[in-house]
């Protein structure tokens, strides 16, 4: 393994800013409005990548090769001797940057009474500075195996995992297959089926209505990426506008409505789209959809005995997520020991509600870590 810093040449930034100026507006029948897209494009011209790059490089970055796969990761070690190893994993259309508001507070909390963590944030294979998946058929279960090796290579024989979106399946694999090392898991996304015949609570009714709407009207992107990732991937690769609208639409649709209106959310979209463009990862990032379980099968897949989490795990249900679950659903899929509902955030919990994720990870760790590792 070796340390690295992130540096992007000014010509690449110039190209990213120049290309949108030559685009012709199209007639929009459905999807994002032209006004929304135009506002986003204009904001990109004023966006300062180097300010973000400095913040990225404020934490240590490394590369290491595992199974002939070059993996990029952030490693924010704590100064505390009692720190808990913690791997944070993103999904799509996320990046390691999703955790930029939590890695420092988690690794070095202001209060000695709060748990501290050695924070590891890898880029999934095919995302940003990690290599593409090395072969066809590469699944999130393969990624879980590699990330388990990463934690052991860093000297963490026992660790905790946190994730959402596609990384829910990474955490589920770790919590069912790699239990000698992975001792505790926290999710902010955990699609799970309610018991048959139960009467829904009002929250469950409201959530189910939004889930049905999401699966019916917002899944075009997923159908494209799980059937023809190379076709649209090649078309998008050198087109920053296409990446910006493809990624930006999902950030707007899946975030809490209050967060969508805040100025920082535009910056989140621009940073994510810029990372995808500068690292040529839009196409390989789509392979998560091509190679893994489909959305309509998420809940049944979680219920399969081989995917049952046997170690203690926690789940925070964010009301505005794409598929929020309730306690009596999630507890059917494993050893659920911690559950909380939050009503403000959505799919991108770590960057929408960093204080909430920090609090929940700390609470779960304080409650379960010593028991999970045998009071070491």
Protein backbone atom coordinates (compact mmCIF):
# COMPACT_ATOMS: atom_id res chain seq x y z
CA UNK A 1 0.00 0.00 0.00
CA UNK A 2 1.17 3.53 -0.64
CA UNK A 3 -0.04 7.05 0.20
CA UNK A 4 -1.33 9.37 -2.49
CA UNK A 5 -2.81 12.81 -2.96
CA UNK A 6 -5.56 13.81 -5.35
CA UNK A 7 -4.53 16.24 -8.09
CA UNK A 8 -6.40 17.22 -11.24
CA UNK A 9 -4.75 19.27 -13.99
CA UNK A 10 -6.24 22.63 -14.89
CA UNK A 11 -6.78 21.55 -18.50
CA UNK A 12 -9.17 18.84 -17.31
CA UNK A 13 -11.10 21.38 -15.25
CA UNK A 14 -11.17 23.74 -18.21
CA UNK A 15 -12.55 20.97 -20.40
CA UNK A 16 -15.27 20.13 -17.87
CA UNK A 17 -16.34 23.78 -17.76
CA UNK A 18 -16.01 24.38 -21.51
CA UNK A 19 -18.03 21.46 -22.80
CA UNK A 20 -21.41 22.56 -21.37
CA UNK A 21 -21.18 25.86 -23.24
CA UNK A 22 -21.55 24.04 -26.58
CA UNK A 23 -24.67 22.06 -25.70
CA UNK A 24 -28.01 22.78 -27.38
CA UNK A 25 -31.05 22.71 -25.09
CA UNK A 26 -33.54 19.98 -25.87
CA UNK A 27 -37.31 20.01 -25.47
CA UNK A 28 -38.00 18.37 -22.10
CA UNK A 29 -41.25 16.44 -21.77
CA UNK A 30 -40.50 14.64 -18.51
CA UNK A 31 -37.65 14.45 -16.06
CA UNK A 32 -35.72 17.48 -14.80
CA UNK A 33 -36.81 20.86 -16.09
CA UNK A 34 -34.62 22.88 -18.41
CA UNK A 35 -34.51 25.65 -15.79
CA UNK A 36 -33.13 23.19 -13.21
CA UNK A 37 -30.52 21.91 -15.65
CA UNK A 38 -29.53 25.40 -16.76
CA UNK A 39 -29.11 26.53 -13.16
CA UNK A 40 -26.92 23.53 -12.47
CA UNK A 41 -24.83 24.10 -15.61
CA UNK A 42 -24.28 27.75 -14.73
CA UNK A 43 -23.29 26.84 -11.19
CA UNK A 44 -20.66 24.47 -12.60
CA UNK A 45 -18.92 27.39 -14.32
CA UNK A 46 -18.46 29.10 -10.96
CA UNK A 47 -17.58 25.91 -9.11
CA UNK A 48 -14.07 25.85 -7.62
CA UNK A 49 -12.75 22.29 -7.87
CA UNK A 50 -9.46 23.19 -6.19
CA UNK A 51 -11.19 24.31 -3.04
CA UNK A 52 -12.81 20.87 -2.86
CA UNK A 53 -9.54 19.16 -3.78
CA UNK A 54 -7.82 20.82 -0.82
CA UNK A 55 -10.53 19.49 1.48
CA UNK A 56 -10.22 16.02 -0.05
CA UNK A 57 -6.48 16.05 0.61
CA UNK A 58 -6.96 17.16 4.21
CA UNK A 59 -7.30 13.46 5.08
CA UNK A 60 -4.79 10.75 4.14
CA UNK A 61 -5.45 8.82 0.93
CA UNK A 62 -3.88 5.52 -0.06
CA UNK A 63 -3.89 2.86 -2.74
CA UNK A 64 -3.35 -0.85 -2.22
CA UNK A 65 -3.62 -3.87 -4.51
CA UNK A 66 -5.86 -6.76 -3.46
CA UNK A 67 -6.58 -9.64 -5.84
CA UNK A 68 -4.94 -7.61 -8.65
CA UNK A 69 -7.40 -4.82 -7.96
CA UNK A 70 -6.09 -1.35 -7.14
CA UNK A 71 -8.24 0.03 -4.32
CA UNK A 72 -8.31 3.68 -3.30
CA UNK A 73 -9.27 4.53 0.25
CA UNK A 74 -9.28 7.29 2.83
CA UNK A 75 -7.73 6.31 6.17
CA UNK A 76 -8.52 8.79 8.94
CA UNK A 77 -6.93 7.24 12.01
CA UNK A 78 -7.94 8.37 15.46
CA UNK A 79 -5.47 9.59 18.07
CA UNK A 80 -7.37 7.53 20.65
CA UNK A 81 -5.96 4.17 21.77
CA UNK A 82 -9.47 2.76 22.22
CA UNK A 83 -10.64 3.68 18.71
CA UNK A 84 -12.87 1.20 16.87
CA UNK A 85 -11.98 0.30 13.26
CA UNK A 86 -14.86 1.42 11.02
CA UNK A 87 -15.27 0.99 7.28
CA UNK A 88 -17.74 3.38 5.60
CA UNK A 89 -19.02 2.34 2.16
CA UNK A 90 -20.87 4.39 -0.45
CA UNK A 91 -23.32 3.41 -3.18
CA UNK A 92 -24.49 4.86 -6.51
CA UNK A 93 -24.38 7.67 -7.46
CA UNK A 94 -22.12 8.22 -4.50
CA UNK A 95 -18.39 8.42 -3.89
CA UNK A 96 -16.01 8.35 -0.95
CA UNK A 97 -16.74 12.10 -0.71
CA UNK A 98 -20.19 11.29 0.69
CA UNK A 99 -18.50 10.76 4.05
CA UNK A 100 -16.48 13.99 4.04
CA UNK A 101 -18.60 15.52 6.82
CA UNK A 102 -18.32 12.52 9.14
CA UNK A 103 -14.82 11.06 8.90
CA UNK A 104 -13.16 13.71 11.09
CA UNK A 105 -15.84 13.90 13.83
CA UNK A 106 -15.93 10.10 13.98
CA UNK A 107 -12.15 9.70 14.14
CA UNK A 108 -11.49 12.48 16.63
CA UNK A 109 -14.63 13.39 18.60
CA UNK A 110 -14.59 16.54 20.69
CA UNK A 111 -15.76 14.65 23.77
CA UNK A 112 -13.76 11.83 25.35
CA UNK A 113 -17.04 10.22 26.35
CA UNK A 114 -17.95 9.55 22.71
CA UNK A 115 -16.57 6.48 20.92
CA UNK A 116 -13.73 7.18 18.49
CA UNK A 117 -13.06 5.34 15.24
CA UNK A 118 -10.24 4.55 12.85
CA UNK A 119 -12.20 5.48 9.72
CA UNK A 120 -11.59 3.71 6.40
CA UNK A 121 -13.52 4.93 3.34
CA UNK A 122 -12.78 2.94 0.17
CA UNK A 123 -13.91 3.73 -3.35
CA UNK A 124 -15.90 0.76 -4.62
CA UNK A 125 -14.39 -1.05 -7.63
CA UNK A 126 -15.32 0.97 -10.71
CA UNK A 127 -15.72 4.22 -8.77
CA UNK A 128 -13.36 7.22 -8.76
CA UNK A 129 -9.78 6.18 -8.03
CA UNK A 130 -10.29 2.42 -7.63
CA UNK A 131 -9.82 0.05 -10.55
CA UNK A 132 -12.71 -1.26 -12.58
CA UNK A 133 -14.00 -4.68 -11.53
CA UNK A 134 -11.41 -7.11 -12.92
CA UNK A 135 -13.88 -9.43 -14.66
CA UNK A 136 -17.48 -9.80 -15.74
CA UNK A 137 -19.71 -11.25 -13.07
CA UNK A 138 -18.08 -9.21 -10.30
CA UNK A 139 -20.68 -8.71 -7.59
CA UNK A 140 -20.96 -6.77 -4.36
CA UNK A 141 -20.25 -10.04 -2.59
CA UNK A 142 -16.84 -9.99 -4.29
CA UNK A 143 -16.35 -6.41 -3.14
CA UNK A 144 -17.20 -7.43 0.43
CA UNK A 145 -14.47 -10.07 0.30
CA UNK A 146 -11.92 -7.51 -0.93
CA UNK A 147 -12.92 -4.93 1.67
CA UNK A 148 -12.66 -7.52 4.43
CA UNK A 149 -9.10 -8.18 3.22
CA UNK A 150 -8.45 -4.44 3.16
CA UNK A 151 -9.40 -4.07 6.81
CA UNK A 152 -7.21 -7.01 7.80
CA UNK A 153 -4.32 -5.64 5.75
CA UNK A 154 -4.61 -2.41 7.72
CA UNK A 155 -4.23 -4.42 10.90
CA UNK A 156 -7.89 -4.42 11.88
CA UNK A 157 -8.73 -8.01 12.75
CA UNK A 158 -12.09 -6.85 14.13
CA UNK A 159 -14.08 -3.96 12.72
CA UNK A 160 -17.45 -2.25 12.30
CA UNK A 161 -19.13 -1.44 8.98
CA UNK A 162 -21.56 1.31 7.94
CA UNK A 163 -23.28 1.70 4.59
CA UNK A 164 -26.36 2.41 2.52
CA UNK A 165 -27.61 1.93 -1.03
CA UNK A 166 -25.55 -0.81 -2.78
CA UNK A 167 -23.24 -1.00 0.21
CA UNK A 168 -26.10 -2.44 2.20
CA UNK A 169 -25.34 -5.66 0.30
CA UNK A 170 -21.64 -5.34 1.10
CA UNK A 171 -22.49 -5.00 4.78
CA UNK A 172 -24.98 -7.85 4.61
CA UNK A 173 -22.30 -10.08 3.12
CA UNK A 174 -19.80 -9.04 5.79
CA UNK A 175 -22.35 -9.58 8.54
CA UNK A 176 -23.25 -13.06 7.33
CA UNK A 177 -20.00 -14.48 5.89
CA UNK A 178 -17.07 -12.60 7.48
CA UNK A 179 -18.16 -12.65 11.09
CA UNK A 180 -14.74 -13.57 12.47
CA UNK A 181 -13.69 -10.05 11.56
CA UNK A 182 -16.79 -7.93 10.98
CA UNK A 183 -18.39 -7.61 14.41
CA UNK A 184 -20.98 -4.86 14.03
CA UNK A 185 -22.92 -3.27 11.14
CA UNK A 186 -25.02 -0.13 10.76
CA UNK A 187 -27.22 0.58 7.75
CA UNK A 188 -29.15 3.60 6.55
CA UNK A 189 -30.74 1.53 3.76
CA UNK A 190 -32.11 -1.95 4.32
CA UNK A 191 -35.02 -3.00 2.07
CA UNK A 192 -36.95 -5.70 3.93
CA UNK A 193 -40.44 -7.19 3.65
CA UNK A 194 -43.08 -6.65 6.30
CA UNK A 195 -44.68 -9.78 7.75
CA UNK A 196 -47.62 -10.95 5.68
CA UNK A 197 -51.07 -9.88 6.80
CA UNK A 198 -50.04 -7.17 9.26
CA UNK A 199 -51.88 -3.88 9.48
CA UNK A 200 -49.64 -1.03 8.34
CA UNK A 201 -48.88 1.89 10.61
CA UNK A 202 -49.43 5.36 9.15
CA UNK A 203 -45.69 5.76 8.55
CA UNK A 204 -45.56 2.38 6.80
CA UNK A 205 -48.51 3.39 4.59
CA UNK A 206 -46.90 6.70 3.68
CA UNK A 207 -43.56 5.08 3.00
CA UNK A 208 -45.06 2.28 0.90
CA UNK A 209 -46.89 4.78 -1.28
CA UNK A 210 -43.62 6.56 -2.01
CA UNK A 211 -41.79 3.27 -2.61
CA UNK A 212 -44.46 2.22 -5.11
CA UNK A 213 -44.17 5.58 -6.84
CA UNK A 214 -40.38 5.29 -6.94
CA UNK A 215 -40.44 1.82 -8.46
CA UNK A 216 -43.08 2.81 -11.02
CA UNK A 217 -41.88 6.23 -12.15
CA UNK A 218 -38.25 6.72 -11.16
CA UNK A 219 -36.51 3.51 -12.23
CA UNK A 220 -35.67 4.35 -15.84
CA UNK A 221 -32.06 5.00 -14.90
CA UNK A 222 -31.78 1.57 -13.24
CA UNK A 223 -33.34 -0.27 -16.19
CA UNK A 224 -30.82 1.36 -18.52
CA UNK A 225 -27.84 0.61 -16.31
CA UNK A 226 -28.79 -2.98 -15.54
CA UNK A 227 -29.37 -3.83 -19.22
CA UNK A 228 -27.10 -1.59 -21.35
CA UNK A 229 -24.45 -0.01 -19.10
CA UNK A 230 -21.83 0.03 -21.84
CA UNK A 231 -24.07 1.74 -24.39
CA UNK A 232 -25.03 4.67 -22.21
CA UNK A 233 -21.73 4.56 -20.35
CA UNK A 234 -19.67 5.20 -23.47
CA UNK A 235 -22.09 7.93 -24.50
CA UNK A 236 -21.79 9.64 -21.13
CA UNK A 237 -18.08 9.18 -20.52
CA UNK A 238 -16.86 12.30 -22.32
CA UNK A 239 -20.01 14.33 -21.80
CA UNK A 240 -19.98 16.24 -18.51
CA UNK A 241 -23.51 17.55 -19.11
CA UNK A 242 -24.87 14.03 -19.42
CA UNK A 243 -23.11 12.98 -16.22
CA UNK A 244 -24.30 16.11 -14.42
CA UNK A 245 -27.97 15.59 -15.26
CA UNK A 246 -27.90 11.79 -14.83
CA UNK A 247 -26.28 12.01 -11.41
CA UNK A 248 -27.92 15.28 -10.40
CA UNK A 249 -31.44 14.03 -11.05
CA UNK A 250 -30.94 11.15 -8.62
CA UNK A 251 -29.46 13.42 -5.98
CA UNK A 252 -32.51 15.64 -6.21
CA UNK A 253 -35.11 12.88 -6.35
CA UNK A 254 -33.71 10.75 -3.53
CA UNK A 255 -32.75 13.44 -1.03
CA UNK A 256 -35.00 14.94 1.60
CA UNK A 257 -37.02 17.83 0.09
CA UNK A 258 -35.66 20.38 2.54
CA UNK A 259 -32.08 19.41 1.71
CA UNK A 260 -32.73 19.77 -2.03
CA UNK A 261 -33.51 23.45 -1.50
CA UNK A 262 -30.30 24.26 0.38
CA UNK A 263 -27.37 25.87 -1.48
CA UNK A 264 -24.95 23.19 -0.29
CA UNK A 265 -26.89 20.53 -2.19
CA UNK A 266 -25.91 22.02 -5.54
CA UNK A 267 -22.30 21.83 -4.39
CA UNK A 268 -22.77 18.16 -3.47
CA UNK A 269 -24.11 17.41 -6.96
CA UNK A 270 -21.32 19.34 -8.67
CA UNK A 271 -18.59 17.63 -6.64
CA UNK A 272 -19.99 14.17 -7.32
CA UNK A 273 -20.46 14.78 -11.04
CA UNK A 274 -16.98 16.30 -11.29
CA UNK A 275 -15.43 13.26 -9.61
CA UNK A 276 -17.27 10.94 -11.99
CA UNK A 277 -16.16 12.94 -15.02
CA UNK A 278 -12.54 13.45 -13.99
CA UNK A 279 -12.00 9.78 -13.10
CA UNK A 280 -13.84 8.30 -16.13
CA UNK A 281 -15.98 6.21 -13.82
CA UNK A 282 -19.53 6.84 -15.01
CA UNK A 283 -19.65 3.63 -17.06
CA UNK A 284 -17.95 1.19 -14.64
CA UNK A 285 -20.01 2.64 -11.78
CA UNK A 286 -23.11 1.37 -13.58
CA UNK A 287 -21.96 -2.24 -13.33
CA UNK A 288 -23.40 -2.44 -9.81
CA UNK A 289 -26.78 -2.50 -11.50
CA UNK A 290 -25.76 -4.91 -14.25
CA UNK A 291 -24.20 -7.55 -12.01
CA UNK A 292 -26.33 -7.54 -8.85
CA UNK A 293 -29.82 -8.18 -7.53
CA UNK A 294 -32.57 -6.02 -9.04
CA UNK A 295 -34.53 -3.49 -7.01
CA UNK A 296 -37.80 -5.40 -7.17
CA UNK A 297 -36.01 -8.38 -5.58
CA UNK A 298 -34.17 -6.50 -2.83
CA UNK A 299 -36.50 -7.51 -0.02
CA UNK A 300 -36.68 -11.19 -0.95
CA UNK A 301 -32.90 -11.32 -1.41
CA UNK A 302 -32.40 -9.97 2.11
CA UNK A 303 -34.66 -12.74 3.41
CA UNK A 304 -32.61 -15.58 1.92
CA UNK A 305 -31.03 -17.63 4.75
CA UNK A 306 -27.53 -17.21 3.30
CA UNK A 307 -27.91 -13.42 3.55
CA UNK A 308 -29.18 -13.31 7.12
CA UNK A 309 -26.98 -11.12 9.32
CA UNK A 310 -25.87 -13.14 12.33
CA UNK A 311 -23.83 -10.45 14.08
CA UNK A 312 -25.50 -7.49 15.84
CA UNK A 313 -26.60 -4.77 13.45
CA UNK A 314 -28.43 -1.48 13.54
CA UNK A 315 -30.60 0.41 11.09
CA UNK A 316 -31.67 4.03 10.84
CA UNK A 317 -34.81 4.53 8.74
CA UNK A 318 -34.70 7.89 6.95
CA UNK A 319 -38.21 8.90 5.95
CA UNK A 320 -37.22 10.37 2.57
CA UNK A 321 -35.08 7.43 1.48
CA UNK A 322 -36.10 5.59 -1.68
CA UNK A 323 -37.08 2.41 0.18
CA UNK A 324 -37.24 3.05 3.94
CA UNK A 325 -38.08 0.04 6.06
CA UNK A 326 -39.61 -0.36 9.51
CA UNK A 327 -38.26 -2.22 12.51
CA UNK A 328 -40.57 -5.22 12.20
CA UNK A 329 -39.47 -5.66 8.59
CA UNK A 330 -35.71 -5.30 9.07
CA UNK A 331 -35.57 -7.52 12.15
CA UNK A 332 -36.74 -10.41 9.97
CA UNK A 333 -33.43 -10.29 8.08
CA UNK A 334 -30.98 -10.67 10.95
CA UNK A 335 -29.89 -9.86 14.47
CA UNK A 336 -31.26 -6.31 14.69
CA UNK A 337 -30.26 -4.70 18.01
CA UNK A 338 -30.63 -0.99 17.22
CA UNK A 339 -33.35 0.87 15.33
CA UNK A 340 -34.13 4.56 14.92
CA UNK A 341 -36.40 6.62 12.70
CA UNK A 342 -35.37 10.01 11.34
CA UNK A 343 -37.81 12.20 9.45
CA UNK A 344 -35.60 14.76 7.70
CA UNK A 345 -32.97 13.00 5.60
CA UNK A 346 -33.16 10.81 2.53
CA UNK A 347 -30.97 8.41 0.59
CA UNK A 348 -27.64 10.20 1.12
CA UNK A 349 -27.68 10.10 4.90
CA UNK A 350 -24.01 10.80 5.65
CA UNK A 351 -24.01 14.05 3.72
CA UNK A 352 -27.65 15.04 4.28
CA UNK A 353 -27.66 14.44 8.03
CA UNK A 354 -24.06 13.91 9.14
CA UNK A 355 -24.89 14.69 12.76
CA UNK A 356 -27.59 12.02 12.70
CA UNK A 357 -25.35 9.33 11.24
CA UNK A 358 -22.55 10.22 13.65
CA UNK A 359 -24.93 9.98 16.59
CA UNK A 360 -26.39 6.65 15.50
CA UNK A 361 -23.03 5.02 14.75
CA UNK A 362 -21.71 6.18 18.12
CA UNK A 363 -24.80 4.93 19.96
CA UNK A 364 -24.67 1.51 18.31
CA UNK A 365 -20.94 1.19 18.98
CA UNK A 366 -21.32 2.26 22.62
CA UNK A 367 -24.14 -0.22 23.08
CA UNK A 368 -22.68 -3.25 21.30
CA UNK A 369 -18.97 -3.09 20.45
CA UNK A 370 -17.48 -4.43 23.67
CA UNK A 371 -20.04 -7.23 23.78
CA UNK A 372 -19.39 -8.06 20.13
CA UNK A 373 -15.62 -8.41 20.60
CA UNK A 374 -15.80 -10.15 23.95
CA UNK A 375 -15.15 -7.09 26.15
CA UNK A 376 -11.62 -6.65 24.83
